[in-house]
Amino acid sequence: KQEVTQIPAALSVPEGENLVLNCSFTDSAIYNLQWFRQDPGKGLTSLLLIQSSQREQTSGRLNASLDKSSGRSTLYIAASQPGDSATYLCAALNYGGSQGNLIFGKGTKLSVKP
Amino acid sequence: NAGVTQTPKFQVLKTGQSMTLQCAQDMNHNSMYWYRQDPGMGLRLIYYSASEGTTDKGEVPNGYNVSRLNKREFSLRLESAAPSQTSVYFCASSENLRSPLHFGNGTRLTVT
């Protein structure tokens, strides 16, 4: 059964710092991996989706990488801003099983201090 | 752009009461989902609908029923609410099962 882990659970950085959020998964037979952002009291917003055949995806200051062999994905945020403060979740979609079942990590709560 | 709209935003039920959570999307997506989010447990899939006319169980379907009313709407029903169903419920949609998910803002449900 796929398990997705995000460490650390919380992270606090000063504004302007480049940072990396980590996501690990136990079953490498994934179809894709998605990164989301969740603001307090809100739903999730999709940030990036990496197909299993891809190594990375970029959107603005965000870059997500995928290494299936090691069971890891990272989300790189460049030049962090207070507006980046939120909880970031990753989720893996596996081949087989329940086709609709994205397995989510519990998230990393990011705080960017001015 | 409305995206995914969920109603109600908040609800308090007594044990044994029933209710239906409504979800509608205006993006012409084929697939729709219901998740619950609990502290320490993360997001877990309750039911999903790959396309209009189909529904399938997710990880935690017990105590829930769903209806894909049409392409736009996917409702979640609690027939006899229990305190263990206190949670935040999110509806989501996507173009297909392998596309990025778009989430609503959630329904906060408390069962006393």
mmCIF file of C-alpha atoms in Angstrom, chain B residues 28-112:
data_model
loop_
_atom_site.group_PDB
_atom_site.id
_atom_site.type_symbol
_atom_site.label_atom_id
_atom_site.label_comp_id
_atom_site.label_asym_id
_atom_site.label_seq_id
_atom_site.Cartn_x
_atom_site.Cartn_y
_atom_site.Cartn_z
ATOM 1 C CA ASN B 28 -16.904 20.598 -17.760
ATOM 2 C CA HIS B 29 -14.768 18.053 -15.908
ATOM 3 C CA ASN B 30 -15.467 14.362 -16.260
ATOM 4 C CA SER B 31 -14.223 13.165 -12.861
ATOM 5 C CA MET B 32 -15.392 14.240 -9.431
ATOM 6 C CA TYR B 33 -14.353 13.251 -5.903
ATOM 7 C CA TRP B 34 -15.270 13.511 -2.244
ATOM 8 C CA TYR B 35 -12.468 13.667 0.358
ATOM 9 C CA ARG B 36 -12.460 14.126 4.085
ATOM 10 C CA GLN B 37 -9.625 15.860 5.944
ATOM 11 C CA ASP B 38 -8.915 15.087 9.579
ATOM 12 C CA PRO B 39 -6.065 16.293 11.814
ATOM 13 C CA GLY B 40 -3.284 13.724 11.858
ATOM 14 C CA MET B 41 -4.941 11.630 9.135
ATOM 15 C CA GLY B 42 -4.571 13.877 6.135
ATOM 16 C CA LEU B 43 -6.893 13.733 3.156
ATOM 17 C CA ARG B 44 -8.688 10.462 2.450
ATOM 18 C CA LEU B 45 -10.879 9.600 -0.519
ATOM 19 C CA ILE B 46 -14.473 8.666 0.295
ATOM 20 C CA TYR B 47 -15.973 8.134 -3.179
ATOM 21 C CA TYR B 48 -15.217 9.224 -6.681
ATOM 22 C CA SER B 49 -16.928 9.334 -10.050
ATOM 23 C CA ALA B 50 -14.651 8.761 -13.021
ATOM 24 C CA SER B 51 -17.323 9.949 -15.428
ATOM 25 C CA GLU B 52 -21.011 10.757 -15.507
ATOM 26 C CA GLY B 53 -23.012 7.663 -14.609
ATOM 27 C CA THR B 54 -20.272 5.893 -12.636
ATOM 28 C CA THR B 55 -19.275 5.953 -8.979
ATOM 29 C CA ASP B 56 -16.651 3.971 -7.066
ATOM 30 C CA LYS B 57 -15.607 3.553 -3.469
ATOM 31 C CA GLY B 58 -12.470 5.165 -2.199
ATOM 32 C CA GLU B 59 -10.493 4.478 0.948
ATOM 33 C CA VAL B 60 -13.184 5.305 3.552
ATOM 34 C CA PRO B 61 -16.684 4.809 2.044
ATOM 35 C CA ASN B 62 -18.503 3.334 5.050
ATOM 36 C CA GLY B 63 -21.389 5.488 6.282
ATOM 37 C CA TYR B 64 -21.632 7.493 3.057
ATOM 38 C CA ASN B 65 -23.495 7.344 -0.243
ATOM 39 C CA VAL B 66 -22.991 9.415 -3.366
ATOM 40 C CA SER B 67 -24.952 10.437 -6.428
ATOM 41 C CA ARG B 68 -23.528 11.750 -9.677
ATOM 42 C CA LEU B 69 -26.622 13.701 -10.599
ATOM 43 C CA ASN B 70 -25.252 14.923 -13.932
ATOM 44 C CA LYS B 71 -21.874 15.951 -15.296
ATOM 45 C CA ARG B 72 -21.786 19.060 -13.089
ATOM 46 C CA GLU B 73 -23.050 17.767 -9.766
ATOM 47 C CA PHE B 74 -21.842 15.144 -7.297
ATOM 48 C CA SER B 75 -23.524 14.878 -3.905
ATOM 49 C CA LEU B 76 -22.474 13.106 -0.708
ATOM 50 C CA ARG B 77 -25.095 11.788 1.691
ATOM 51 C CA LEU B 78 -24.753 10.823 5.324
ATOM 52 C CA GLU B 79 -27.755 8.637 6.164
ATOM 53 C CA SER B 80 -27.194 8.425 9.927
ATOM 54 C CA ALA B 81 -24.476 10.781 11.113
ATOM 55 C CA ALA B 82 -21.989 9.635 13.748
ATOM 56 C CA PRO B 83 -19.458 11.683 15.776
ATOM 57 C CA SER B 84 -16.665 9.916 13.841
ATOM 58 C CA GLN B 85 -17.903 11.730 10.738
ATOM 59 C CA THR B 86 -16.973 15.101 12.209
ATOM 60 C CA SER B 87 -14.534 16.381 9.621
ATOM 61 C CA VAL B 88 -13.909 18.834 6.830
ATOM 62 C CA TYR B 89 -15.297 17.508 3.554
ATOM 63 C CA PHE B 90 -13.833 18.553 0.223
ATOM 64 C CA CYS B 91 -15.242 18.038 -3.219
ATOM 65 C CA ALA B 92 -12.847 18.058 -6.161
ATOM 66 C CA SER B 93 -13.022 17.660 -9.907
ATOM 67 C CA SER B 94 -10.591 16.940 -12.731
ATOM 68 C CA GLU B 95 -10.671 16.526 -16.475
ATOM 69 C CA ASN B 96 -9.947 12.833 -16.013
ATOM 70 C CA LEU B 97 -8.545 10.557 -13.295
ATOM 71 C CA ARG B 98 -4.962 11.499 -14.168
ATOM 72 C CA SER B 99 -5.354 15.282 -14.384
ATOM 73 C CA PRO B 100 -4.763 17.954 -11.744
ATOM 74 C CA LEU B 101 -7.512 18.171 -9.154
ATOM 75 C CA HIS B 102 -9.481 21.347 -8.494
ATOM 76 C CA PHE B 103 -10.904 21.597 -4.980
ATOM 77 C CA GLY B 104 -13.843 23.404 -3.449
ATOM 78 C CA ASN B 105 -13.461 25.345 -0.198
ATOM 79 C CA GLY B 106 -14.877 22.587 1.959
ATOM 80 C CA THR B 107 -17.769 21.890 4.311
ATOM 81 C CA ARG B 108 -16.993 21.844 8.027
ATOM 82 C CA LEU B 109 -19.273 19.231 9.592
ATOM 83 C CA THR B 110 -19.653 18.663 13.319
ATOM 84 C CA VAL B 111 -21.686 15.724 14.628
ATOM 85 C CA THR B 112 -22.602 15.917 18.317
#
